[in-house]
PDB file of C-alpha atoms in Angstrom:
ATOM      1  CA  MET J   1     -21.284  -1.861  16.486  1.00 57.00           C
ATOM      2  CA  VAL J   2     -18.885  -1.889  13.526  1.00 71.00           C
ATOM      3  CA  LYS J   3     -16.920  -4.979  12.530  1.00 78.00           C
ATOM      4  CA  HIS J   4     -13.726  -4.402  10.558  1.00 88.00           C
ATOM      5  CA  LYS J   5     -12.129  -6.986   8.284  1.00 92.00           C
ATOM      6  CA  CYS J   6      -8.738  -6.434   6.694  1.00 96.00           C
ATOM      7  CA  THR J   7      -7.539  -7.729   3.325  1.00 97.00           C
ATOM      8  CA  ARG J   8      -3.752  -7.862   2.894  1.00 98.00           C
ATOM      9  CA  TRP J   9      -2.499  -8.803  -0.566  1.00 98.00           C
ATOM     10  CA  ALA J  10       0.977  -8.810  -2.085  1.00 98.00           C
ATOM     11  CA  VAL J  11       2.119  -9.523  -5.635  1.00 98.00           C
ATOM     12  CA  ASP J  12       5.741 -10.410  -6.431  1.00 97.00           C
ATOM     13  CA  LEU J  13       6.527  -9.131  -9.919  1.00 95.00           C
ATOM     14  CA  GLY J  14      10.095 -10.429  -9.871  1.00 91.00           C
ATOM     15  CA  SER J  15       9.433 -13.466 -12.021  1.00 83.00           C
ATOM     16  CA  TRP J  16       6.572 -12.129 -14.166  1.00 91.00           C
ATOM     17  CA  SER J  17       7.183 -11.680 -17.877  1.00 92.00           C
ATOM     18  CA  PRO J  18       3.779 -10.516 -19.121  1.00 95.00           C
ATOM     19  CA  THR J  19       2.304 -12.081 -22.216  1.00 97.00           C
ATOM     20  CA  LEU J  20       0.327 -10.058 -24.753  1.00 97.00           C
ATOM     21  CA  GLN J  21      -2.880 -11.771 -23.604  1.00 97.00           C
ATOM     22  CA  GLN J  22      -2.272 -11.059 -19.915  1.00 97.00           C
ATOM     23  CA  LEU J  23      -1.526  -7.412 -20.543  1.00 97.00           C
ATOM     24  CA  ALA J  24      -4.598  -7.034 -22.765  1.00 97.00           C
ATOM     25  CA  GLN J  25      -6.849  -8.592 -20.107  1.00 97.00           C
ATOM     26  CA  ALA J  26      -5.445  -6.182 -17.532  1.00 97.00           C
ATOM     27  CA  LEU J  27      -5.805  -3.043 -19.657  1.00 97.00           C
ATOM     28  CA  ALA J  28      -9.300  -3.991 -20.799  1.00 96.00           C
ATOM     29  CA  VAL J  29     -10.801  -3.666 -17.304  1.00 96.00           C
ATOM     30  CA  ILE J  30      -9.235  -0.382 -16.211  1.00 96.00           C
ATOM     31  CA  GLN J  31     -10.625   3.024 -17.107  1.00 95.00           C
ATOM     32  CA  PRO J  32      -9.363   4.862 -20.219  1.00 95.00           C
ATOM     33  CA  GLU J  33      -7.900   7.684 -18.128  1.00 94.00           C
ATOM     34  CA  GLU J  34      -5.952   5.122 -16.124  1.00 95.00           C
ATOM     35  CA  ARG J  35      -4.443   3.735 -19.329  1.00 95.00           C
ATOM     36  CA  VAL J  36      -3.342   7.249 -20.255  1.00 94.00           C
ATOM     37  CA  ARG J  37      -1.838   7.820 -16.811  1.00 94.00           C
ATOM     38  CA  LEU J  38       0.187   4.600 -17.092  1.00 96.00           C
ATOM     39  CA  LEU J  39       1.864   5.768 -20.286  1.00 91.00           C
ATOM     40  CA  LYS J  40       3.994   8.245 -18.313  1.00 93.00           C
ATOM     41  CA  PHE J  41       6.183   5.391 -17.052  1.00 95.00           C
ATOM     42  CA  HIS J  42       9.437   4.919 -18.938  1.00 94.00           C
ATOM     43  CA  PHE J  43      10.278   1.474 -17.573  1.00 95.00           C
ATOM     44  CA  LEU J  44       8.097  -1.593 -18.029  1.00 96.00           C
ATOM     45  CA  ASP J  45       8.539  -2.516 -14.352  1.00 95.00           C
ATOM     46  CA  ASP J  46       7.044   0.779 -13.132  1.00 96.00           C
ATOM     47  CA  TYR J  47       4.196   0.449 -15.632  1.00 97.00           C
ATOM     48  CA  LEU J  48       3.386  -3.069 -14.435  1.00 97.00           C
ATOM     49  CA  SER J  49       3.631  -2.148 -10.748  1.00 97.00           C
ATOM     50  CA  SER J  50       1.144   0.686 -11.150  1.00 97.00           C
ATOM     51  CA  LEU J  51      -1.141  -1.467 -13.321  1.00 98.00           C
ATOM     52  CA  VAL J  52      -1.184  -4.284 -10.765  1.00 98.00           C
ATOM     53  CA  GLY J  53      -2.025  -1.776  -8.037  1.00 98.00           C
ATOM     54  CA  ARG J  54      -5.109  -0.734  -9.987  1.00 97.00           C
ATOM     55  CA  LEU J  55      -6.118  -4.365 -10.478  1.00 98.00           C
ATOM     56  CA  LEU J  56      -5.759  -5.065  -6.755  1.00 98.00           C
ATOM     57  CA  MET J  57      -8.106  -2.174  -5.968  1.00 98.00           C
ATOM     58  CA  ARG J  58     -10.645  -3.528  -8.461  1.00 97.00           C
ATOM     59  CA  LYS J  59     -10.485  -7.050  -7.099  1.00 97.00           C
ATOM     60  CA  PHE J  60     -11.034  -5.771  -3.559  1.00 97.00           C
ATOM     61  CA  VAL J  61     -14.030  -3.582  -4.427  1.00 96.00           C
ATOM     62  CA  SER J  62     -15.598  -6.217  -6.671  1.00 96.00           C
ATOM     63  CA  THR J  63     -15.147  -8.985  -4.095  1.00 95.00           C
ATOM     64  CA  ASN J  64     -16.625  -6.939  -1.273  1.00 93.00           C
ATOM     65  CA  SER J  65     -19.395  -5.083  -3.117  1.00 91.00           C
ATOM     66  CA  GLY J  66     -20.669  -7.563  -5.705  1.00 91.00           C
ATOM     67  CA  VAL J  67     -20.050  -5.075  -8.532  1.00 93.00           C
ATOM     68  CA  LYS J  68     -18.663  -6.739 -11.658  1.00 93.00           C
ATOM     69  CA  TYR J  69     -14.894  -6.508 -11.895  1.00 93.00           C
ATOM     70  CA  GLU J  70     -14.947  -4.592 -15.165  1.00 90.00           C
ATOM     71  CA  ASP J  71     -17.673  -2.228 -13.893  1.00 93.00           C
ATOM     72  CA  VAL J  72     -15.745  -0.956 -10.863  1.00 95.00           C
ATOM     73  CA  LYS J  73     -14.903   2.739 -11.277  1.00 94.00           C
ATOM     74  CA  PHE J  74     -12.486   4.956  -9.377  1.00 95.00           C
ATOM     75  CA  ALA J  75     -12.029   8.692  -9.029  1.00 93.00           C
ATOM     76  CA  ARG J  76      -9.431  10.764  -7.181  1.00 89.00           C
ATOM     77  CA  ASP J  77     -10.026  13.232  -4.370  1.00 86.00           C
ATOM     78  CA  ILE J  78      -8.408  16.672  -4.182  1.00 84.00           C
ATOM     79  CA  ARG J  79      -5.278  15.078  -2.700  1.00 79.00           C
ATOM     80  CA  GLY J  80      -5.011  12.659  -5.623  1.00 81.00           C
ATOM     81  CA  LYS J  81      -6.007   9.664  -3.506  1.00 84.00           C
ATOM     82  CA  PRO J  82      -8.118   7.053  -5.378  1.00 89.00           C
ATOM     83  CA  TYR J  83     -11.557   6.176  -4.064  1.00 91.00           C
ATOM     84  CA  TRP J  84     -14.370   3.913  -5.232  1.00 94.00           C
ATOM     85  CA  LEU J  85     -16.871   5.838  -7.341  1.00 91.00           C
ATOM     86  CA  GLN J  86     -20.091   4.237  -6.124  1.00 86.00           C
ATOM     87  CA  ALA J  87     -23.344   4.284  -8.032  1.00 75.00           C
ATOM     88  CA  GLU J  88     -26.183   6.105  -6.280  1.00 61.00           C
ATOM     89  CA  HIS J  89     -27.898   2.900  -5.175  1.00 53.00           C
ATOM     90  CA  GLU J  90     -24.622   1.641  -3.679  1.00 58.00           C
ATOM     91  CA  THR J  91     -23.980   4.650  -1.439  1.00 54.00           C
ATOM     92  CA  HIS J  92     -26.652   3.508   1.029  1.00 52.00           C
ATOM     93  CA  SER J  93     -24.947   0.191   1.684  1.00 57.00           C
ATOM     94  CA  GLN J  94     -24.101  -0.599   5.311  1.00 63.00           C
ATOM     95  CA  GLN J  95     -20.748  -1.975   4.107  1.00 72.00           C
ATOM     96  CA  GLN J  96     -18.035   0.670   3.811  1.00 88.00           C
ATOM     97  CA  LEU J  97     -14.613   0.211   2.199  1.00 93.00           C
ATOM     98  CA  ALA J  98     -11.209   1.839   2.582  1.00 94.00           C
ATOM     99  CA  PHE J  99      -8.037   0.793   0.786  1.00 96.00           C
ATOM    100  CA  ASN J 100      -4.492   1.762  -0.106  1.00 97.00           C
ATOM    101  CA  VAL J 101      -1.777   0.407  -2.387  1.00 97.00           C
ATOM    102  CA  SER J 102       2.001   0.752  -2.589  1.00 98.00           C
ATOM    103  CA  HIS J 103       4.810  -0.608  -4.727  1.00 97.00           C
ATOM    104  CA  GLN J 104       8.571  -0.631  -4.769  1.00 96.00           C
ATOM    105  CA  GLY J 105      11.001  -2.896  -6.567  1.00 94.00           C
ATOM    106  CA  ARG J 106       9.483  -6.292  -7.183  1.00 95.00           C
ATOM    107  CA  PHE J 107       6.541  -6.003  -4.758  1.00 97.00           C
ATOM    108  CA  VAL J 108       3.094  -4.448  -4.991  1.00 98.00           C
ATOM    109  CA  VAL J 109       1.147  -4.462  -1.727  1.00 98.00           C
ATOM    110  CA  PHE J 110      -2.487  -3.726  -0.961  1.00 98.00           C
ATOM    111  CA  ALA J 111      -4.384  -3.232   2.287  1.00 98.00           C
ATOM    112  CA  GLY J 112      -8.149  -2.876   2.401  1.00 97.00           C
ATOM    113  CA  ILE J 113     -10.680  -2.515   5.218  1.00 96.00           C
ATOM    114  CA  THR J 114     -14.278  -3.663   5.032  1.00 93.00           C
ATOM    115  CA  ALA J 115     -16.522  -2.252   7.752  1.00 87.00           C
ATOM    116  CA  GLN J 116     -19.858  -3.930   8.283  1.00 74.00           C
ATOM    117  CA  VAL J 117     -22.281  -1.972  10.449  1.00 64.00           C
ATOM    118  CA  ALA J 118     -24.307  -4.349  12.600  1.00 55.00           C
ATOM    119  CA  VAL J 119     -27.608  -2.479  12.258  1.00 50.00           C
ATOM    120  CA  GLU J 120     -29.568  -5.312  13.805  1.00 50.00           C
ATOM    121  CA  GLU J 121     -28.104  -4.450  17.214  1.00 48.00           C
ATOM    122  CA  ASP J 122     -29.089  -0.802  17.064  1.00 49.00           C
ATOM    123  CA  GLU J 123     -31.415   0.474  14.376  1.00 49.00           C
ATOM    124  CA  ASN J 124     -30.152   4.022  14.952  1.00 48.00           C
ATOM    125  CA  ILE J 125     -26.616   3.164  13.817  1.00 44.00           C
ATOM    126  CA  THR J 126     -25.864   3.947  10.200  1.00 45.00           C
ATOM    127  CA  ALA J 127     -22.711   3.763   8.136  1.00 42.00           C
ATOM    128  CA  SER J 128     -22.589   7.548   7.882  1.00 43.00           C
ATOM    129  CA  SER J 129     -22.726   8.007  11.675  1.00 44.00           C
ATOM    130  CA  THR J 130     -19.795   5.744  12.536  1.00 54.00           C
ATOM    131  CA  THR J 131     -16.282   7.020  13.256  1.00 70.00           C
ATOM    132  CA  ARG J 132     -14.266   7.389  10.075  1.00 85.00           C
ATOM    133  CA  PHE J 133     -11.787   4.569   9.636  1.00 92.00           C
ATOM    134  CA  GLY J 134      -8.915   4.298   7.203  1.00 94.00           C
ATOM    135  CA  VAL J 135      -5.819   2.409   6.149  1.00 96.00           C
ATOM    136  CA  GLY J 136      -2.426   3.238   4.666  1.00 96.00           C
ATOM    137  CA  VAL J 137       0.211   0.800   3.438  1.00 98.00           C
ATOM    138  CA  ASP J 138       3.811   1.054   2.310  1.00 98.00           C
ATOM    139  CA  VAL J 139       6.546  -1.313   1.147  1.00 98.00           C
ATOM    140  CA  MET J 140      10.278  -0.605   1.190  1.00 97.00           C
ATOM    141  CA  LYS J 141      13.301  -2.430  -0.183  1.00 96.00           C
ATOM    142  CA  ILE J 142      15.905  -2.839   2.553  1.00 96.00           C
ATOM    143  CA  GLU J 143      18.904  -1.613   0.645  1.00 94.00           C
ATOM    144  CA  TYR J 144      20.752   1.593  -0.067  1.00 92.00           C
ATOM    145  CA  SER J 145      21.907   2.209  -3.626  1.00 86.00           C
ATOM    146  CA  GLY J 146      22.539   5.959  -3.575  1.00 82.00           C
ATOM    147  CA  GLY J 147      25.737   7.531  -4.815  1.00 82.00           C
ATOM    148  CA  ARG J 148      26.775   8.820  -1.381  1.00 86.00           C
ATOM    149  CA  SER J 149      27.995   6.729   1.539  1.00 91.00           C
ATOM    150  CA  LEU J 150      25.360   5.388   3.926  1.00 91.00           C
ATOM    151  CA  ALA J 151      26.729   7.678   6.642  1.00 91.00           C
ATOM    152  CA  GLU J 152      26.240  10.720   4.397  1.00 94.00           C
ATOM    153  CA  PHE J 153      22.725   9.541   3.463  1.00 94.00           C
ATOM    154  CA  PHE J 154      21.859   9.232   7.154  1.00 94.00           C
ATOM    155  CA  ARG J 155      23.224  12.743   7.810  1.00 94.00           C
ATOM    156  CA  ILE J 156      20.946  14.176   5.107  1.00 93.00           C
ATOM    157  CA  MET J 157      17.888  12.256   6.338  1.00 94.00           C
ATOM    158  CA  ARG J 158      18.480  12.873  10.048  1.00 95.00           C
ATOM    159  CA  ASN J 159      15.986  15.770  10.245  1.00 93.00           C
ATOM    160  CA  LYS J 160      13.135  13.465   9.166  1.00 94.00           C
ATOM    161  CA  PHE J 161      13.274  11.503  12.428  1.00 96.00           C
ATOM    162  CA  ALA J 162      12.525  12.186  16.076  1.00 96.00           C
ATOM    163  CA  GLU J 163      15.325  11.886  18.655  1.00 95.00           C
ATOM    164  CA  ASN J 164      13.989   8.591  20.028  1.00 95.00           C
ATOM    165  CA  GLU J 165      13.722   7.102  16.543  1.00 97.00           C
ATOM    166  CA  TRP J 166      17.251   8.083  15.632  1.00 96.00           C
ATOM    167  CA  ARG J 167      18.658   6.676  18.873  1.00 94.00           C
ATOM    168  CA  TYR J 168      17.114   3.318  18.002  1.00 95.00           C
ATOM    169  CA  ILE J 169      18.353   3.389  14.397  1.00 95.00           C
ATOM    170  CA  LYS J 170      21.917   4.212  15.511  1.00 92.00           C
ATOM    171  CA  ARG J 171      22.060   1.889  18.529  1.00 90.00           C
ATOM    172  CA  SER J 172      25.652   0.965  19.345  1.00 81.00           C
ATOM    173  CA  HIS J 173      25.174  -2.761  18.739  1.00 85.00           C
ATOM    174  CA  HIS J 174      23.597  -2.162  15.303  1.00 86.00           C
ATOM    175  CA  ASN J 175      25.937  -2.867  12.432  1.00 92.00           C
ATOM    176  CA  GLU J 176      25.435  -1.061   9.110  1.00 92.00           C
ATOM    177  CA  MET J 177      22.835  -3.562   7.876  1.00 92.00           C
ATOM    178  CA  ASP J 178      20.937  -3.397  11.183  1.00 93.00           C
ATOM    179  CA  GLN J 179      20.926   0.404  10.958  1.00 95.00           C
ATOM    180  CA  LEU J 180      19.618   0.276   7.404  1.00 95.00           C
ATOM    181  CA  GLN J 181      16.819  -2.124   8.336  1.00 94.00           C
ATOM    182  CA  ALA J 182      15.874   0.019  11.341  1.00 95.00           C
ATOM    183  CA  PHE J 183      15.856   3.107   9.110  1.00 97.00           C
ATOM    184  CA  MET J 184      13.619   1.431   6.516  1.00 96.00           C
ATOM    185  CA  ARG J 185      11.233   0.126   9.189  1.00 96.00           C
ATOM    186  CA  HIS J 186      10.708   3.634  10.538  1.00 97.00           C
ATOM    187  CA  TRP J 187      10.438   5.192   7.089  1.00 96.00           C
ATOM    188  CA  CYS J 188       7.904   2.555   6.032  1.00 97.00           C
ATOM    189  CA  LEU J 189       5.768   3.303   9.103  1.00 97.00           C
ATOM    190  CA  LYS J 190       5.903   7.051   8.425  1.00 96.00           C
ATOM    191  CA  GLU J 191       4.912   6.525   4.788  1.00 95.00           C
ATOM    192  CA  ALA J 192       1.989   4.258   5.715  1.00 97.00           C
ATOM    193  CA  TYR J 193       0.768   6.831   8.250  1.00 96.00           C
ATOM    194  CA  VAL J 194       0.914   9.855   5.934  1.00 93.00           C
ATOM    195  CA  LYS J 195      -0.585   7.827   3.068  1.00 93.00           C
ATOM    196  CA  GLU J 196      -3.691   7.193   5.142  1.00 93.00           C
ATOM    197  CA  LEU J 197      -3.836  10.911   5.862  1.00 89.00           C
ATOM    198  CA  GLY J 198      -3.476  11.539   2.131  1.00 82.00           C
ATOM    199  CA  VAL J 199      -0.871  14.271   2.594  1.00 69.00           C
ATOM    200  CA  GLY J 200       2.330  12.539   1.488  1.00 62.00           C
ATOM    201  CA  VAL J 201       5.617  13.334   3.194  1.00 56.00           C
ATOM    202  CA  THR J 202       4.886  17.069   3.196  1.00 64.00           C
ATOM    203  CA  ILE J 203       4.323  17.302   6.956  1.00 76.00           C
ATOM    204  CA  ASP J 204       7.046  17.639   9.597  1.00 86.00           C
ATOM    205  CA  LEU J 205       8.141  14.025   9.965  1.00 89.00           C
ATOM    206  CA  GLN J 206      10.211  14.874  13.041  1.00 91.00           C
ATOM    207  CA  LYS J 207       6.938  15.445  14.899  1.00 92.00           C
ATOM    208  CA  ILE J 208       5.845  11.887  14.083  1.00 94.00           C
ATOM    209  CA  CYS J 209       7.635   9.543  16.480  1.00 97.00           C
ATOM    210  CA  PHE J 210       7.361   5.754  16.278  1.00 97.00           C
ATOM    211  CA  THR J 211       8.495   3.400  19.006  1.00 96.00           C
ATOM    212  CA  VAL J 212       8.858   0.137  17.125  1.00 94.00           C
ATOM    213  CA  ASP J 213       7.927  -3.275  18.446  1.00 92.00           C
ATOM    214  CA  VAL J 214      11.087  -5.020  19.721  1.00 89.00           C
ATOM    215  CA  THR J 215       9.368  -8.006  21.362  1.00 87.00           C
ATOM    216  CA  ARG J 216      10.533 -10.275  18.548  1.00 89.00           C
ATOM    217  CA  ALA J 217      12.308 -10.124  15.199  1.00 89.00           C
ATOM    218  CA  LEU J 218      10.527  -9.653  11.901  1.00 90.00           C
ATOM    219  CA  ALA J 219      10.281 -12.975  10.053  1.00 92.00           C
ATOM    220  CA  VAL J 220       9.473 -13.658   6.413  1.00 92.00           C
ATOM    221  CA  GLY J 221       5.973 -15.109   6.159  1.00 83.00           C
ATOM    222  CA  GLY J 222       5.410 -14.837   9.905  1.00 90.00           C
ATOM    223  CA  LEU J 223       2.783 -12.840  11.739  1.00 94.00           C
ATOM    224  CA  PRO J 224       3.455  -9.101  11.762  1.00 97.00           C
ATOM    225  CA  LEU J 225       4.747  -7.083  14.690  1.00 96.00           C
ATOM    226  CA  THR J 226       1.883  -5.160  16.268  1.00 96.00           C
ATOM    227  CA  GLY J 227       3.320  -3.371  19.290  1.00 95.00           C
ATOM    228  CA  THR J 228       4.363  -0.179  17.513  1.00 96.00           C
ATOM    229  CA  ILE J 229       3.386   3.056  19.306  1.00 96.00           C
ATOM    230  CA  LEU J 230       2.881   6.449  17.634  1.00 97.00           C
ATOM    231  CA  ARG J 231       3.251   9.889  19.186  1.00 96.00           C
ATOM    232  CA  CYS J 232       2.552  13.122  17.278  1.00 95.00           C
ATOM    233  CA  ASN J 233       3.861  16.353  18.795  1.00 93.00           C
ATOM    234  CA  ASP J 234       4.697  14.192  21.830  1.00 92.00           C
ATOM    235  CA  MET J 235       1.042  13.179  22.248  1.00 95.00           C
ATOM    236  CA  PRO J 236       0.111   9.463  22.144  1.00 95.00           C
ATOM    237  CA  MET J 237      -2.168   8.606  19.216  1.00 95.00           C
ATOM    238  CA  HIS J 238      -4.500   5.993  20.671  1.00 94.00           C
ATOM    239  CA  ASP J 239      -6.742   5.820  17.599  1.00 95.00           C
ATOM    240  CA  TRP J 240      -3.945   4.382  15.414  1.00 97.00           C
ATOM    241  CA  TYR J 241      -2.792   0.774  15.166  1.00 97.00           C
ATOM    242  CA  PHE J 242       0.185  -0.516  13.151  1.00 98.00           C
ATOM    243  CA  GLU J 243       1.497  -3.742  11.669  1.00 98.00           C
ATOM    244  CA  GLU J 244       5.038  -4.421  10.443  1.00 98.00           C
ATOM    245  CA  HIS J 245       5.585  -7.257   7.945  1.00 97.00           C
ATOM    246  CA  LEU J 246       8.624  -8.833   6.304  1.00 97.00           C
ATOM    247  CA  LEU J 247       7.602 -10.005   2.827  1.00 97.00           C
ATOM    248  CA  HIS J 248      11.081 -11.075   1.740  1.00 96.00           C
ATOM    249  CA  PRO J 249      14.547 -10.818   3.333  1.00 95.00           C
ATOM    250  CA  LYS J 250      14.973  -7.518   1.471  1.00 96.00           C
ATOM    251  CA  TYR J 251      11.407  -6.105   1.632  1.00 97.00           C
ATOM    252  CA  CYS J 252       9.510  -4.795   4.642  1.00 97.00           C
ATOM    253  CA  ALA J 253       5.945  -3.484   4.678  1.00 98.00           C
ATOM    254  CA  ALA J 254       3.883  -1.482   7.144  1.00 98.00           C
ATOM    255  CA  ILE J 255       0.142  -0.959   7.531  1.00 98.00           C
ATOM    256  CA  ALA J 256      -1.393   1.976   9.405  1.00 98.00           C
ATOM    257  CA  PHE J 257      -4.973   1.540  10.624  1.00 97.00           C
ATOM    258  CA  LYS J 258      -7.041   4.506  11.823  1.00 96.00           C
ATOM    259  CA  ASN J 259      -9.915   3.829  14.206  1.00 95.00           C
ATOM    260  CA  CYS J 260      -9.886   0.080  13.621  1.00 94.00           C
ATOM    261  CA  LYS J 261      -7.928  -2.960  14.781  1.00 92.00           C
ATOM    262  CA  PRO J 262      -8.544  -6.005  12.547  1.00 92.00           C
ATOM    263  CA  ILE J 263      -7.548  -9.572  13.313  1.00 94.00           C
ATOM    264  CA  VAL J 264      -3.783  -9.975  12.812  1.00 95.00           C
ATOM    265  CA  LYS J 265      -2.794 -11.890   9.666  1.00 96.00           C
ATOM    266  CA  SER J 266       0.079 -12.104   7.192  1.00 97.00           C
ATOM    267  CA  PHE J 267      -0.072 -10.844   3.612  1.00 97.00           C
ATOM    268  CA  GLU J 268      -1.627 -13.243   1.124  1.00 97.00           C
ATOM    269  CA  LEU J 269       0.584 -13.651  -1.936  1.00 97.00           C
ATOM    270  CA  LEU J 270      -1.453 -13.437  -5.162  1.00 97.00           C
ATOM    271  CA  SER J 271      -0.433 -14.402  -8.678  1.00 96.00           C
ATOM    272  CA  ILE J 272      -1.085 -12.269 -11.741  1.00 97.00           C
ATOM    273  CA  ASP J 273      -3.745 -14.703 -12.918  1.00 95.00           C
ATOM    274  CA  ASP J 274      -5.688 -14.027  -9.694  1.00 97.00           C
ATOM    275  CA  LEU J 275      -6.229 -10.483 -10.977  1.00 97.00           C
ATOM    276  CA  LEU J 276      -7.244 -11.164 -14.575  1.00 97.00           C
ATOM    277  CA  ILE J 277     -10.569 -11.947 -16.224  1.00 95.00           C
ATOM    278  CA  GLU J 278     -11.499 -12.614 -19.844  1.00 92.00           C
ATOM    279  CA  THR J 279     -13.431  -9.850 -21.600  1.00 94.00           C
ATOM    280  CA  GLU J 280     -14.288  -9.057 -25.206  1.00 94.00           C
ATOM    281  CA  ASP J 281     -12.525  -5.693 -24.856  1.00 94.00           C
ATOM    282  CA  ALA J 282      -9.238  -7.532 -24.384  1.00 95.00           C
ATOM    283  CA  LYS J 283      -9.465  -8.577 -28.037  1.00 95.00           C
ATOM    284  CA  SER J 284      -9.830  -5.051 -29.397  1.00 96.00           C
ATOM    285  CA  VAL J 285      -7.250  -3.851 -31.905  1.00 97.00           C
ATOM    286  CA  ALA J 286      -6.605  -0.630 -29.991  1.00 95.00           C
ATOM    287  CA  ILE J 287      -5.819  -2.395 -26.724  1.00 97.00           C
ATOM    288  CA  LEU J 288      -3.661  -5.030 -28.400  1.00 97.00           C
ATOM    289  CA  ASP J 289      -1.685  -2.309 -30.208  1.00 97.00           C
ATOM    290  CA  THR J 290      -1.167  -0.489 -26.911  1.00 96.00           C
ATOM    291  CA  CYS J 291       0.040  -3.696 -25.299  1.00 97.00           C
ATOM    292  CA  ARG J 292       2.558  -4.346 -28.064  1.00 97.00           C
ATOM    293  CA  ASN J 293       4.027  -0.879 -27.550  1.00 96.00           C
ATOM    294  CA  VAL J 294       4.110  -1.327 -23.773  1.00 97.00           C
ATOM    295  CA  LEU J 295       5.982  -4.617 -24.077  1.00 96.00           C
ATOM    296  CA  LYS J 296       8.735  -2.768 -25.938  1.00 96.00           C
ATOM    297  CA  LYS J 297       9.513  -0.703 -22.843  1.00 95.00           C
ATOM    298  CA  GLN J 298      12.851  -1.277 -21.156  1.00 93.00           C
ATOM    299  CA  ARG J 299      13.050  -3.422 -18.004  1.00 90.00           C
ATOM    300  CA  LYS J 300      15.019  -2.673 -14.877  1.00 84.00           C
ATOM    301  CA  THR J 301      17.272  -5.142 -13.136  1.00 70.00           C
ATOM    302  CA  TRP J 302      16.352  -6.082  -9.580  1.00 60.00           C
TER     303      TRP J 302
END
C-alpha cells in the first residue's frame, strides 16, 4: 500500500522588494550552475520568480527527506526537468518524492507528492515496485495583453483545443471575460498535464480534451474544483486526477496528479522568509557582489 501526501505552496511576489541580505541568503543555498542559469533573465521579476521556484524545491526535499537545506542537490533529466539528486544511501528510502514548479506574473506555485510505502503491511512491496506517480502544476494570469484583439487571439489558438473544449469556452452566455477565464482554465490544465509528462506543449493539444468541473464556481482561497475529466485521443484517462485553484481574482492554477489522489486542500501561501536560512556563504564577497548587480536589474509593472 502506498500513501500519497501532497504539498501545495504559493508565493506572491507582488509586494516583495528583496533586500541585499535576503538575496544573498537565497543565492548561498542554490548550486553554482543554478546561479549561472539565473543570470539569463533580463528583468528582476523573472530572476526572482525562478529563484523562488528553486528555493521551494529545496524546502520540499529538505522537509521530507531530512537532508540539510543547503545540502539538497538537483540535476536535470534529458527533458530538462529537475529532479532530486539523491546520495547513494538515500536511494533505498521507502519515501519517494515528485514535484513541479511554475510561475507567471506575481505568483510562484509548487506542488509536491510524498509517497510513503507501507512496507509493514507487505514485506514484498518496495518503493521501486510501486506504480510510478507524478505531479505537474501551472499558474496562469487571467488577462489578455497581446497586440491583437481577443477574437483574433482565439482564432490563432483555436487549433490547440478539442471541439468540446472550444464549445465550452465560447458558450453563448459567456461574455468576453468569461471566455477568457474559460480559456485560461483549459490552458492551465493542459500545461499542468504536459509538465508532468515532461514534454512541454510539443504534443498535439487538440488530442487532449478536458471536461472542466462546473459543479461550482472557482473561489479565491476556497477548496479546488476536482471533477475535471481528461480524455486523450477520445480515451478516458482514469489514472489522472486534477485540481483547479483560484489563487487571486486574476490568477488560476491547476495541478495534474498521475496515479495518485491526495487529500484535497488549498494552496498554502508562504512568505519569502519561510524559504531563507542563514549561512556563512551568504556573507561571501562574491555572492554579495552578484546580489548587488542583480538588484540593478529592471522591474516589470504588474
